[in-house]
Coordinates of C-alpha atoms and ligand atoms in Angstrom, one line a residue:
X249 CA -17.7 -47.2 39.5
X250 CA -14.1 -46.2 40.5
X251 CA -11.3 -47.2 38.1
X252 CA -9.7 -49.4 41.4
X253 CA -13.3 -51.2 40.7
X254 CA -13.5 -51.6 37.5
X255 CA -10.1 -53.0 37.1
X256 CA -11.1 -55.6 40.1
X257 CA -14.3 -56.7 38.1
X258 CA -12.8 -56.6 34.3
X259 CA -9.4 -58.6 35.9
X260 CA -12.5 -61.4 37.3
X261 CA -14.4 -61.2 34.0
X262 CA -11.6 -62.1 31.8
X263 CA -9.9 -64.5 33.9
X264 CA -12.4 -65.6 35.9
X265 CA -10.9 -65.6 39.1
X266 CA -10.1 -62.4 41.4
X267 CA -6.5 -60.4 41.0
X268 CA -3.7 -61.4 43.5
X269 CA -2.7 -57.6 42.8
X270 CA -3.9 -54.4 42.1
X271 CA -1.3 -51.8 41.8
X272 CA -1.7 -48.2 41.4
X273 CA -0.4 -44.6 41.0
X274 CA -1.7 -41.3 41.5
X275 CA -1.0 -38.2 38.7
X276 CA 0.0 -34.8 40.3
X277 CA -0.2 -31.4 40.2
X278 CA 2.3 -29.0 40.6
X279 CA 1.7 -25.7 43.0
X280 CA 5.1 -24.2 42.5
X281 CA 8.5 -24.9 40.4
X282 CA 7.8 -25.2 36.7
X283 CA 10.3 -26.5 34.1
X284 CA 13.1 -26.1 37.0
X285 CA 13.1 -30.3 37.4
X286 CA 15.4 -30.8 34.1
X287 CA 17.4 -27.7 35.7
X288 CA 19.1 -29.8 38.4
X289 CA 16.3 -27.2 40.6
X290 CA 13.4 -27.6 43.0
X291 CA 9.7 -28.7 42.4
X292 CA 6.6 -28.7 45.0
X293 CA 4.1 -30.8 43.5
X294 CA 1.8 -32.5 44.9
X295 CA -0.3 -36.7 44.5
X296 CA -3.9 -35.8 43.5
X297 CA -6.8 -38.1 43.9
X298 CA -7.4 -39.5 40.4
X299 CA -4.6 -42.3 39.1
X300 CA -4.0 -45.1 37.1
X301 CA -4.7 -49.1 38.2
X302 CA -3.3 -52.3 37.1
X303 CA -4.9 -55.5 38.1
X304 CA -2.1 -58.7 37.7
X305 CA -1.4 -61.5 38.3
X306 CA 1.8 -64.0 37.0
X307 CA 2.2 -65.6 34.4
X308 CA 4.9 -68.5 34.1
X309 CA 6.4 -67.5 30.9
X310 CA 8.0 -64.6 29.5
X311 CA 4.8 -62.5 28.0
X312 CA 2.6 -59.5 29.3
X313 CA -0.6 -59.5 28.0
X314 CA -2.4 -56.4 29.0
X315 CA -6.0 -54.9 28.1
X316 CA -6.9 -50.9 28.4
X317 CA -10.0 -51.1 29.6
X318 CA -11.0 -47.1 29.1
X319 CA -9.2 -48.0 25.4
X320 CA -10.7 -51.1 24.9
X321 CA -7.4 -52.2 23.4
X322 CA -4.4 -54.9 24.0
X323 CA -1.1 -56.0 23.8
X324 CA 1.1 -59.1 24.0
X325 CA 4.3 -58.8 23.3
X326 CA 7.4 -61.3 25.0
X327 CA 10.1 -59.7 27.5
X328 CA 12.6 -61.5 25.5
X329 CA 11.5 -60.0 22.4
X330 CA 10.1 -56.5 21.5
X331 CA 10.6 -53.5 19.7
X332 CA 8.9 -50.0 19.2
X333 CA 6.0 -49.7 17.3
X334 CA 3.9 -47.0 17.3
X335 CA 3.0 -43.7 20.1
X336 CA 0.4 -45.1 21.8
X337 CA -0.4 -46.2 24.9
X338 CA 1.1 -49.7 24.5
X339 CA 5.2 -48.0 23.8
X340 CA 5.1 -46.9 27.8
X341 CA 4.4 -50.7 28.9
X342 CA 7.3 -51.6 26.8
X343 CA 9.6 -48.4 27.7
X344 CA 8.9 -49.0 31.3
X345 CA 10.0 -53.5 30.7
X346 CA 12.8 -52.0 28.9
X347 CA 14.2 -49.8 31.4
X348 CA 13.5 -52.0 34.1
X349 CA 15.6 -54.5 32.1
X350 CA 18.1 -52.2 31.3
X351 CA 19.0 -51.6 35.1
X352 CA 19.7 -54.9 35.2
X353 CA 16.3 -56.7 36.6
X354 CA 15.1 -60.0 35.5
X355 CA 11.7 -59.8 34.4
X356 CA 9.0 -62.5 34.2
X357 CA 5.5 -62.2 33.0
X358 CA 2.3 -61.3 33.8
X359 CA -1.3 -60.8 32.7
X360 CA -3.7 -57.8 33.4
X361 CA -6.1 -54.8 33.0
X362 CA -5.7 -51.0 33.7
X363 CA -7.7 -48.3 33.8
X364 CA -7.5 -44.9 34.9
X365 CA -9.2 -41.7 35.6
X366 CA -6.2 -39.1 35.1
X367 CA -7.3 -37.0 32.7
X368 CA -5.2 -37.6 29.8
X369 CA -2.9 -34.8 27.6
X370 CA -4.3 -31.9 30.5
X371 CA -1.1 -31.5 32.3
X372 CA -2.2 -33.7 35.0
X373 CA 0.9 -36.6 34.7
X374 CA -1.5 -39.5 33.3
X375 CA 1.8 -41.1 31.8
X376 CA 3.6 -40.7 34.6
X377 CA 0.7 -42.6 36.7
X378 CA 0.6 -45.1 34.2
X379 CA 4.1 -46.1 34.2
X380 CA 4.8 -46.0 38.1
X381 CA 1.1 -48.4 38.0
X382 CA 3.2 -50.2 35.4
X383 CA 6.3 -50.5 37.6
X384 CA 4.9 -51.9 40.3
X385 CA 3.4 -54.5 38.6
X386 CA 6.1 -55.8 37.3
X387 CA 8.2 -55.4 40.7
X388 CA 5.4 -57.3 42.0
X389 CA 5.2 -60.4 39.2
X390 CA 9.1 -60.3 39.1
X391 CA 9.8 -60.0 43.0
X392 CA 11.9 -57.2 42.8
X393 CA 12.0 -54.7 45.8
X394 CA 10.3 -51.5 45.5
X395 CA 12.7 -48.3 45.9
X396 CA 10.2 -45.4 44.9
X397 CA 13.2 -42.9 43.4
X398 CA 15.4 -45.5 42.2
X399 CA 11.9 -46.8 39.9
X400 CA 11.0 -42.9 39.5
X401 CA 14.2 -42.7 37.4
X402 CA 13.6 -45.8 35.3
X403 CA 10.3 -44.6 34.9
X404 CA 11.5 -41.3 33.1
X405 CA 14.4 -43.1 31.6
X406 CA 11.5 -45.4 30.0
X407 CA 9.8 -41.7 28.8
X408 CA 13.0 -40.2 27.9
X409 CA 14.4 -42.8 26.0
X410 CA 11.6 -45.0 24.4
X411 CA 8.7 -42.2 24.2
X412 CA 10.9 -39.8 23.4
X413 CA 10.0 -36.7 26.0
X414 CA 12.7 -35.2 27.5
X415 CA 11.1 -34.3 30.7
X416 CA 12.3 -33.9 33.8
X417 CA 11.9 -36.2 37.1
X418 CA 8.9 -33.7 38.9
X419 CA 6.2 -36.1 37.6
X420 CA 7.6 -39.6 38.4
X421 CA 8.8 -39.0 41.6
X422 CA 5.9 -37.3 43.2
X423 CA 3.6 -39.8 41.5
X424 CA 6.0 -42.2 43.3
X425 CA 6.5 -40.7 46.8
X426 CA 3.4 -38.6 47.2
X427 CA 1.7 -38.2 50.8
X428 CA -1.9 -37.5 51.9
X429 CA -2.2 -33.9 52.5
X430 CA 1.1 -33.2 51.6
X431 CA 2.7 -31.4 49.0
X432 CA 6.7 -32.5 48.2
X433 CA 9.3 -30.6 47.4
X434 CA 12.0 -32.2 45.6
X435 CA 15.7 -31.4 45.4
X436 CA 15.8 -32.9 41.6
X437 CA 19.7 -33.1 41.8
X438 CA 20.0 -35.0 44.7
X439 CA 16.5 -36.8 44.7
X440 CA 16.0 -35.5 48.8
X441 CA 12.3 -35.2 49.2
X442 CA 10.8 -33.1 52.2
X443 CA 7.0 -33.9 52.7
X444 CA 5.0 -30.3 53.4
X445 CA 1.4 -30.0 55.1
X446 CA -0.7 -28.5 53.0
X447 CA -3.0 -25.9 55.0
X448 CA -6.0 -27.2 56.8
X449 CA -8.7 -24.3 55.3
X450 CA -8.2 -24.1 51.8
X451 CA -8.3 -26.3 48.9
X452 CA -6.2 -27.0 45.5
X453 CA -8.5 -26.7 42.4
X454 CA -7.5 -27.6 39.3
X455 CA -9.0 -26.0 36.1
X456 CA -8.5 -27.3 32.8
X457 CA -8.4 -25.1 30.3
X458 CA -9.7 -27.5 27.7
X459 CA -6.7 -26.5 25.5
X460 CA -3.8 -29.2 24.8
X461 CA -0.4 -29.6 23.5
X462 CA 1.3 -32.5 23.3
X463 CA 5.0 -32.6 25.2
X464 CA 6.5 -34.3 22.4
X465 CA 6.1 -31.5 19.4
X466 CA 5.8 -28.7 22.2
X467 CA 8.3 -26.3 22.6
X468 CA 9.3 -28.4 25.7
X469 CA 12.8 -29.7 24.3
X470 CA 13.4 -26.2 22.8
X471 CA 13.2 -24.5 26.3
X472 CA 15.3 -27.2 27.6
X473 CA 18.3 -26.4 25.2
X474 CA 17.6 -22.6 26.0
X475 CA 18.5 -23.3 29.5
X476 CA 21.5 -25.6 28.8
X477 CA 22.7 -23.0 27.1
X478 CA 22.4 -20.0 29.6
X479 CA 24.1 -22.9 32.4
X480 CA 27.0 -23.7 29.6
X481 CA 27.6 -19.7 29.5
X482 CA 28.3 -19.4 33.2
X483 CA 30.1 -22.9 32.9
X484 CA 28.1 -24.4 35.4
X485 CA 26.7 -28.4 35.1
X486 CA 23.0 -26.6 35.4
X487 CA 21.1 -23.2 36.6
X488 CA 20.6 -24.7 39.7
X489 CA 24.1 -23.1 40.3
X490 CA 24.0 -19.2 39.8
X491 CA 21.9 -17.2 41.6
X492 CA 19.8 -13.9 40.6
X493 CA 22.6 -11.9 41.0
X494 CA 25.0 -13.7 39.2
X495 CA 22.5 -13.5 36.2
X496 CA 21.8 -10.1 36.1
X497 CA 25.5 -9.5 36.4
X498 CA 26.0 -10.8 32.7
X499 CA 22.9 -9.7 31.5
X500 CA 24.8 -7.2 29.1
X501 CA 26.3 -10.4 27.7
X502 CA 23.5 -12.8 27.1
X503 CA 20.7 -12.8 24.5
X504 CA 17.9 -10.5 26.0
X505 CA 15.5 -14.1 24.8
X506 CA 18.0 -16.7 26.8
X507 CA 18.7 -13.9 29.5
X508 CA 14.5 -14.3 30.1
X509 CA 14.4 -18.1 30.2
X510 CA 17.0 -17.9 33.1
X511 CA 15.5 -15.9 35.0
X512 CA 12.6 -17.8 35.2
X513 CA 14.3 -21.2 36.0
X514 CA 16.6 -19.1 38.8
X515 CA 13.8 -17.1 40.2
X516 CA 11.4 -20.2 40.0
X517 CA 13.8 -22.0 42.5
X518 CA 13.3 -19.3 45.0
X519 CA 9.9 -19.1 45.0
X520 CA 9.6 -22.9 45.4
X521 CA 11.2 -22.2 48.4
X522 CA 9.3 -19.3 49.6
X523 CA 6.5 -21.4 49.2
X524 CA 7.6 -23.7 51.6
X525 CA 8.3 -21.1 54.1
X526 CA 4.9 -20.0 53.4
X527 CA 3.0 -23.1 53.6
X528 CA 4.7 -24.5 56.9
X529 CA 3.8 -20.5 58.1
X530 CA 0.0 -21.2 57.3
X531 CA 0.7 -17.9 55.1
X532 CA -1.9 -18.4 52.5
X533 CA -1.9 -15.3 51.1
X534 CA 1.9 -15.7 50.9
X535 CA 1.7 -18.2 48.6
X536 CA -0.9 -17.0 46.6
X537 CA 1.3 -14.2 45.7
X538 CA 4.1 -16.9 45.1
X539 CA 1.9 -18.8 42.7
X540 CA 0.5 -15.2 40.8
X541 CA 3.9 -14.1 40.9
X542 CA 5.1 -17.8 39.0
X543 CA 2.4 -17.5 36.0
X544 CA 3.9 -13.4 35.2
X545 CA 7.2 -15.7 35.1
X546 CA 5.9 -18.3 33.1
X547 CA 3.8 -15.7 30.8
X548 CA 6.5 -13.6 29.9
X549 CA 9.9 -15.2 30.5
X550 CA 9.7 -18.5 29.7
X551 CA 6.5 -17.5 27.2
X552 CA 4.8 -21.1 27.9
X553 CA 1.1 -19.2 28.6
X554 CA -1.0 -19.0 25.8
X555 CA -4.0 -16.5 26.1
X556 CA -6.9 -18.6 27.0
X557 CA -4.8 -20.2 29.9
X558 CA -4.0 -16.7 30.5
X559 CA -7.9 -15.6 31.1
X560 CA -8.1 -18.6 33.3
X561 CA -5.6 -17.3 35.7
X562 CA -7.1 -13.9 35.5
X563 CA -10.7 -15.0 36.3
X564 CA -9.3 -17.3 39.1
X565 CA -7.4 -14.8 40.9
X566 CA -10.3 -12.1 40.6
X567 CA -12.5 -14.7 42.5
X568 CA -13.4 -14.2 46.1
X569 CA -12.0 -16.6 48.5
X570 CA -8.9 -17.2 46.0
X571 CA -5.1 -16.6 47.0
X572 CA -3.7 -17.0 43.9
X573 CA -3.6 -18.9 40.7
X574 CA -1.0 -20.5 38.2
X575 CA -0.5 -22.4 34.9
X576 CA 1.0 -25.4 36.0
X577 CA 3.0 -28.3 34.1
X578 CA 4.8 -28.4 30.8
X579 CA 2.9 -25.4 29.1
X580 CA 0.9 -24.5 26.2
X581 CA -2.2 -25.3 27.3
X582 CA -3.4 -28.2 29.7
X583 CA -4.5 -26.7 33.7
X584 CA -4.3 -24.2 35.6
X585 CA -3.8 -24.7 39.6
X586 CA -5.5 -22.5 42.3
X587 CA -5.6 -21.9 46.0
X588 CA -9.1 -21.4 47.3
X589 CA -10.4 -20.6 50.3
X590 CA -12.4 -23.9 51.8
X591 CA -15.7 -21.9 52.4
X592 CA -15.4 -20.1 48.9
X593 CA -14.8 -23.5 46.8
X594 CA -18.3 -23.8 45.5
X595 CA -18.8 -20.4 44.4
X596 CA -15.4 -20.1 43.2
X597 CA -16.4 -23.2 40.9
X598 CA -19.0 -21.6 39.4
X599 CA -17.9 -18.4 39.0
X600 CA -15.3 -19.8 36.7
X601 CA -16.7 -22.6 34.9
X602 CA -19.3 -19.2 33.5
X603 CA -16.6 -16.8 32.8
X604 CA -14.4 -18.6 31.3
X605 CA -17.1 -20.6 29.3
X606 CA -18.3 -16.7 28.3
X607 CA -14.8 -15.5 27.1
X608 CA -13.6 -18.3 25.3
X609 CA -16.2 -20.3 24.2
X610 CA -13.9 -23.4 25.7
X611 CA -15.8 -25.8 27.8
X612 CA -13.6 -26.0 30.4
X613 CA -13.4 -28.5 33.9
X614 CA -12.6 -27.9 37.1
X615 CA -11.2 -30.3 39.6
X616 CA -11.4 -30.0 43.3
X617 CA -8.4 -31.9 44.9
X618 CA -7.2 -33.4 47.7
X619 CA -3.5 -34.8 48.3
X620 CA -3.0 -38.7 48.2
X621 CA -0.2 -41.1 48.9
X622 CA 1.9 -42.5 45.8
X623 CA 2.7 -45.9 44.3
X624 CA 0.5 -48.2 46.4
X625 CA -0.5 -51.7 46.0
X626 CA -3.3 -54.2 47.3
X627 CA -3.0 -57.8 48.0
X628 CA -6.4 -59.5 46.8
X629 CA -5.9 -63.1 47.2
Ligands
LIG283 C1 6.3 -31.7 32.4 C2 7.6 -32.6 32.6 C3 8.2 -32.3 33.9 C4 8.4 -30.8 34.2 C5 7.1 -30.1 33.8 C6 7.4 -28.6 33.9 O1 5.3 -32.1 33.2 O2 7.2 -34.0 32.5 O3 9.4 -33.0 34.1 O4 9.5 -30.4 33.5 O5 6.7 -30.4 32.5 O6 7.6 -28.2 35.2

């Protein structure tokens, strides 16, 4: 049963009637652009097939009572009344009704189940799913209209603030503003989105590693102050604003360690757009050798590989039928994101799922995907 059914027959079980509303939101993954959002710089990620539903419907007081159905766990709590408690699940519900409230919406209550099929803590944006599932339900219980990167930036205020990640806005706004069989490439300064085809003959696998790190003690926040600190050498607002050359001008003059990380984050932006070029081009082997040439980046710049992510790559990209092959999202473990040639996509499958299962003893999954739209809701009754 999908998570959209289950969510439909839980909603009628505990209520006994069906939902008015089932919201939704996809997670993503990213093919090009990695820890560039939070650098004012440019992402091209992408709304995968697997995401987070929320079955609602109003209630006529204040409270939102909530059950996760694949946790088999609830909250209540009243929008005139809450505080953080705890990191679970239940603190992005509340960081989402926060920050919703702290733009300055009136919020009324509502009653519901969720579910999801994101794989959680792999890289794959399952928070970033919820919350935009989350967002929409409460724009839909509270009548407020639905602006998808006004409610992305709430949505990562809500994670920023209340979680207590500070990550960038890649995963909220494609999660938001995704498009079937698109990628998206967004200009995280100014918000401007540009929706890309994705070519017609290959396919985007995902492969999870099986290894995790959480965002919040991750070395995310670290490399985030590592680049603040490169952008507040050349005076600029973020490195988004120097260019290659400009870098390696004062590389004399900057820690060989911080001199890396830059280079990364500047280079990164230029391969997000190459990629573009190359993907409107049908130039699949061009961005093959984009995405190979982004995991060297990743692996030794900006040192956010680890080694069994590092096999993973290496197996993928020594597999017929496949362009190239990444690490993709925060770091430290979590997926890996490949181009595959449509024909090859079953052997390529295999071929990976042994090797790497042989060289690391990891039991690892692999994903085949397909792009979706973004925040979408149903009207039931
Ligand atoms: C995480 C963050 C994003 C982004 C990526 C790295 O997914 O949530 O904002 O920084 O890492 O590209």
């Amino acid at each position: 049963m999908t998570p959209r059914d289950k969510v439909f027959r839980e909603f009628n079980k505990q209520y006994s009637t069906t939902p008015p509303w089932i919201t939704s939101s996809p997670g993503r993954v990213n093919l090009m652009g990695e820890h560039t959002d939070y650098n004012d710089g440019f992402v091209l990620p992408m709304a995968i097939n697997y995401s987070t539903w929320v079955a609602l419907r109003a209630r006529t007081d204040s409270k939102v009572v909530i059950t996760a159905l694949d946790l088999d766990e609830s909250l209540e709590f009243n929008l005139k009344d809450f505080s953080k408690k705890d990191n679970s699940w239940r603190e992005y519900i509340k960081g989402v009704a926060r920050a919703m409230q702290e733009e300055g919406y009136q919020l009324s209550g509502w009653e519901g189940v969720f579910s999801g099929n994101v794989p959680i803590g792999a890289g794959l944006s399952s928070s970033a799913s919820l919350e935009l599932a989350l967002a929409r339900a409460f724009s839909l219980a509270s009548d407020i209209p639905w602006d998808p990167a006004q409610m992305s930036l709430i949505c990562q205020k809500a994670e920023n603030q209340w979680v207590g990640v500070s990550s960038g806005i890649m995963d909220q706004m494609i999660s938001a503003c995704g498009k079937e069989n698109n990628a998206l490439l967004i200009d995280c300064r100014s918000l401007e989105t540009k929706q890309v085809p994705l070519t017609s003959d290959t396919k985007i696998v995902i492969l999870d590693t099986a290894t995790r790190r959480g965002l919040v003690d991750s070395a995310y926040n670290e490399r985030r102050e590592q680049c603040e600190l490169v952008a507040r050498h050349f005076g600029v607002k973020a490195l988004r604003d120097i260019t290659l050359d400009q870098l390696e001008g004062e590389r004399g003059k900057l820690d060989d360690l911080l001199f890396r990380r830059a280079r990364h984050v500047v280079s990164g932006n230029l391969r997000v757009h190459q990629a573009v070029e190359a993907l409107l081009a049908g130039d699949n082997e061009g961005l093959g050798a984009l995405m190979n040439a982004s995991h060297e980046s990743m692996r030794d710049d900006f040192e956010i590989s680890r080694e069994e992510m590092d096999q993973m790559v290496a197996i993928a990209q020594g597999q017929p039928g496949c362009y190239g092959a990444r690490m993709t999202g925060g770091g430290f473990g979590g997926c890996a994101v490949a181009l595959v040639e449509d024909d090859r996509v079953e052997t390529f499958q295999e071929a990976v799922l042994k090797l790497y299962q042989e060289r690391t003893g990891l039991d690892p999954k692999v994903y085949v995907t397909r792009a979706t739209d973004g925040t979408n809701y149903e009207v039931i009754s």
